Phi, psi and omega in degrees: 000139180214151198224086173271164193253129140084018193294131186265159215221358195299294187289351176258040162190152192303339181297310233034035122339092158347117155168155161260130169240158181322297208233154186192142186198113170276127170205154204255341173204173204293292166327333165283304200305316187303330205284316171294351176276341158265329159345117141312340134324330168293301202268050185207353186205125183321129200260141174225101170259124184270155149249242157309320192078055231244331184208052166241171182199073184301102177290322162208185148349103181271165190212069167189146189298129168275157197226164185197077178334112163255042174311112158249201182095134144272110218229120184265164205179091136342048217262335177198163167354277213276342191263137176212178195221123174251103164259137176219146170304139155331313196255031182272158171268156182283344178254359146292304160315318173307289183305311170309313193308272187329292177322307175285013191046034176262139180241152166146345186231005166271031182273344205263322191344134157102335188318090150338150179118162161239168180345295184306340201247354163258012161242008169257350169262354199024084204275119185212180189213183135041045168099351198232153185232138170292336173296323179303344188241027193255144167266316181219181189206114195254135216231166126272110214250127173310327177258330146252003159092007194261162167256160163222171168250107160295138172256183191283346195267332174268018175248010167042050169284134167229190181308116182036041199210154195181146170307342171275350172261023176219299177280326162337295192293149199070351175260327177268124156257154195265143170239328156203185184216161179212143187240174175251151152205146197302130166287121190164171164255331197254148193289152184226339167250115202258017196264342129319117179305323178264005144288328185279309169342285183320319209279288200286359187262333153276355161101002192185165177315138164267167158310157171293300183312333194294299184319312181292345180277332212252333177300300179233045127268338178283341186254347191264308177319309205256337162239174212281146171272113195317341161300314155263343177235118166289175185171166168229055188040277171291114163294309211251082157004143159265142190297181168206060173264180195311179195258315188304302186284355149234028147257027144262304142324282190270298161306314159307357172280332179181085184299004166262008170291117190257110173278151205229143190303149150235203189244007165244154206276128180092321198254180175217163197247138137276164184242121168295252239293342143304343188285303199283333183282329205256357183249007172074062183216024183288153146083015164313146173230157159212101171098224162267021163218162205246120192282154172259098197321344194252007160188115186293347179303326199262153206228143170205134184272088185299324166247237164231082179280165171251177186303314182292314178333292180324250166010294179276004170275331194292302188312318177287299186321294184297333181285338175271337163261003168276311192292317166277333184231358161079004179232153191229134221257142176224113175283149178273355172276147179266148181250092171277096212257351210352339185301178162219072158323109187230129187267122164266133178262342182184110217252021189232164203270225188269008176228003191050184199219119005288158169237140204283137219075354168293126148239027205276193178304322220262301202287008201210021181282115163268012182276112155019278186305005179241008203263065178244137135286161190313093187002132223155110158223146175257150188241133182227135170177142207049055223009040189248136152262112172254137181253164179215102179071130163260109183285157197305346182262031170317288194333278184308327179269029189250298162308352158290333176256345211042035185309132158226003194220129170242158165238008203197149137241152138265137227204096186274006133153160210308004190308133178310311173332305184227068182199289185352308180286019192267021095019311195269352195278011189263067079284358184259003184255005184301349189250307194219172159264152200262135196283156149222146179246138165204168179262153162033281197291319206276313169304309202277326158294286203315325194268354158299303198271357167214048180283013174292292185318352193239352181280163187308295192255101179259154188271123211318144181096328186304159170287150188245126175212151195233088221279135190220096160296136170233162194254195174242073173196147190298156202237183169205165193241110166056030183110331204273098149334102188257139180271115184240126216235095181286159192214168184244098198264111190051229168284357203271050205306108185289140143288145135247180186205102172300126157211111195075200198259040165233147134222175208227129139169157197245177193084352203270140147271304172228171181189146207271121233274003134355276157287345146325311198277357152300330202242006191275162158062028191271133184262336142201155185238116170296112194230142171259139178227118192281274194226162194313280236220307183288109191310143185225156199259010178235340201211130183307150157218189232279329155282354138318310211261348146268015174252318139331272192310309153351281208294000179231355151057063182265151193272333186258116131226169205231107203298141234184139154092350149017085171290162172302332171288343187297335187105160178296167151318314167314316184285267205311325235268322186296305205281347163319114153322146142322144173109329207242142158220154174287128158297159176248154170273146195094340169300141174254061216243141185219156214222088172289000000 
């Protein structure tokens, strides 16, 4: 086991992309791993596990430890004439694993040949080519579960492979780490899977079944034709998911758009498969650049670093790809690469209490006001980091404020609890369900009024077009969206016990009366806090009001906070903005605040 500082990360991912992490730790068994794991570098700073770094795509600096599995050995096992069992260490390479097999006449995996990466990232990416997937063929999967310090075995029905999917890039992630995976495979020589048309070509051109080794050789001539050589051009091979939206959305949406779009079975119920690389080759972006980086002409799926592009480099070209083929074709491309983003972007959407500013029929000082900043709709904000967009709470005015931002993608809701203010839009989220169904987390009371108050959304047979939502109870402890660690801080909006929710040095919450000096402590060391302050003097039995609510900011001495959740009494912007501490400002809708 080794613990390096200040680890430069360039050569240790297929971008070759500049960036460093604080902390870096290499371990070679399960034991290294147990040991390091008590380590304070371990139990004190946000976990990042690499393999190859094969599907990363680093935007800046990480600044919490990176871990890197030097598992080997490859170990055979035998169970009957036709059956063999391959267990290989996490840090073994996959295209070493791959040469064992071929050597050993074992089949099933020379569809795969040529695939960057190691053992561990083909059961957390469920890595696949030419027709074939590493999920058909994995039996177990052997884990180090992170929160107790234990090993466990996933069997393969518990890992939920789907298309480039797994259970490790979603409840898993960041809990689980892989230490070795073990596959079933066929005893033989001759290859059987032929269901690539240009594997089938191949096939009639020899005239016979081919070998396992021919196929894998042919595999990759076919992957050298069409991609860049990892020796010289970085890259993380596929950028792009092929889509999978409803069968509904897409003859309503998308074919009309290009009646030469061709759909494809999927393994999911309801939906059809698209080809990414066809979207993007037919939207004109073979050989787009930004920088130093490149859609790659001879297979547009791919994003490649030609020069010495950077991550953002990386990053806005993926952004221009995905924004050109939503304009043309009305579907939005979800890169298959992880994004190490630590930065933070939070869009405030709605900075007003439950009737908003102006409130209708109001003439008061406030409610006739022409300044922008006096305009509010219902609380709201969205957070983009690590390349995920997340909303926190849909307010009844989502609709406008999603077309206001031009919002075309979510990847989350948080929900701080069932109030109609920030619940109400969630109605408005079905275009963001056209691809997948959209996870939402709330605790207990808030899960249960939803399935009340949108019980269209929840039926055996829902009518087609309803939001697909994929409904999450959370407790009061932290959880996680894909690896990102959400903090959940209960508050008391009256009698009312409520979420807020930390991420990273942000948290955001509203609603709030007290808080339990428990959860203060949650709320400590903060680089900036979204606080709700309903109006200046008059006391409210559910909500701060502006002297609470800055005597609070005293006490948890966040260096940025932005005051939030706004009744008409509060007064213009212009007015409170006087009265205001250094640090605290009112937010506005439409405010943009960011966190390096």
């Amino acid at each position: 086991m080794t613990i390096e500082y200040d680890k430069d990360l360039t050569d240790l991912t297929t971008f070759r992309v500049p960036a460093k992490a604080a902390i870096y730790a290499e371990y070679e068994s399960e034991k290294d791993l147990l040991a390091l794991s008590r380590t304070q570098e371990f139990m004190e700073n946000e976990l990042l596990h690499i393999g190859s770094g094969s599907n990363l795509l680093f935007i800046n600096n990480f600044k919490g430890l990176v871990l890197h599995s030097a598992i080997k050995g490859i170990t055979k096992y035998c169970k009957d004439e036709e059956t063999v069992f391959i267990i290989a260490g996490a840090g073994e390479k996959w295209t070493d694993l791959v040469d064992y097999c071929l050597s050993n006449n074992i089949a099933g995996l020379e569809n795969m040949a040529g695939i960057p990466g190691e053992v561990g990232a083909s059961a957390v990416q469920n890595v696949g080519a030419y027709g074939a997937e590493a999920g058909d063929f994995i039996h177990s999967v052997k884990c180090f579960d992170v929160e107790s310090r234990k090993t466990i075995i996933l069997q393969k029905e518990q890992c939920s492979f789907g298309y480039r999917d797994s259970i490790f890039k979603h409840e898993a992630k960041g809990k689980l780490i892989v230490l070795n995976v073990s596959y079933r495979l066929r005893k033989g020589n001759d290859a059987r899977n032929l269901s690539y048309r240009p594997l089938q070509t191949f096939a009639e051109s020899l005239g016979r079944t081919p070998t396992i080794r021919e196929l894998a050789e042919e595999v990759k001539r076919l992957r050298a034709i069409k991609l860049p050589d990892p020796e010289k051009v970085g890259s993380a091979g596929s950028f792009f998911r092929n889509p999978e939206p409803s069968a509904y959305f897409f003859q309503e949406e998308i074919k009309p758009r290009g009646s030469d779009i061709s759909e494809h079975p999927s393994k999911k119920e309801g939906r059809v498969k698209l080809h990414a690389a066809w979207l993007i080759d037919h939207a004109g972006l073979k050989g787009a650049r930004i920088g130093g980086a490149e859609v790659w002409p001879n297979q547009p799926l791919v994003i490649a670093n030609t020069g010495k592009a950077t991550g953002k480099e990386v990053a806005e070209l993926a952004a221009h790809v995905v924004e050109t083929v939503k304009l043309k074709y009305g579907i939005e491309l979800e890169p298959e690469v992880n994004y190490i983003d630590s930065a933070i972007k939070v869009t405030v959407l709605g900075t007003g209490t439950s009737k908003g500013i102006p409130e209708i029929g109001c003439t008061c000082h406030t409610c006739i006001s022409t300044d922008p900043r006096d305009k509010r709709l219902r609380a709201s904000v969205l957070l983009e980091t690590h390349g995920m967009r997340i909303l926190i709470d849909a307010s009844p005015d989502l609709r406008q404020q999603a077309l206001r931002i031009g919002l075309s993608r979510l990847d989350a809701i948080l929900l701080t609890h069932q109030h109609y203010d920030h619940v109400g839009g969630i109605d408005d989220v079905r275009p963001f369900c056209a691809e997948h169904d959209l996870p939402i987390y709330a605790n207990k009371q808030t899960a249960n009024d939803l399935r009340v108050r949108v019980d269209y959304c929840f039926r055996k047979h829902p009518y087609p077009g309803v939001p697909k939502l994929d409904l999450h109870e959370v407790e009061n402890r932290p959880f996680k969206i894909n690896g990102l660690k959400i903090i959940p801080i209960e508050i008391m909006h009256g009698n009312l016990p409520i979420y807020g929710y930390r991420i990273g040095d942000f948290a955001y919450v509203t609603d709030a009366k007290t808080i339990a000096e428990s959860e203060k402590e949650k709320l400590k060391g903060l680089e900036v806090l979204i606080l709700n302050c309903l109006r200046v003097k008059q006391p409210h039995f559910a909500h701060l009001i502006l002297p609470e609510a800055l005597a609070l900011i005293e006490e948890l001495k966040p260096k940025r906070c932005y005051l939030t959740h706004a009744c008409h009494n509060l007064g213009r912007h212009e007015e409170i903005s006087g009265l205001l501490p250094p640090g605290v400002e009112y937010a506005y809708d439409g405010e943009i605040i960011k966190i390096e």
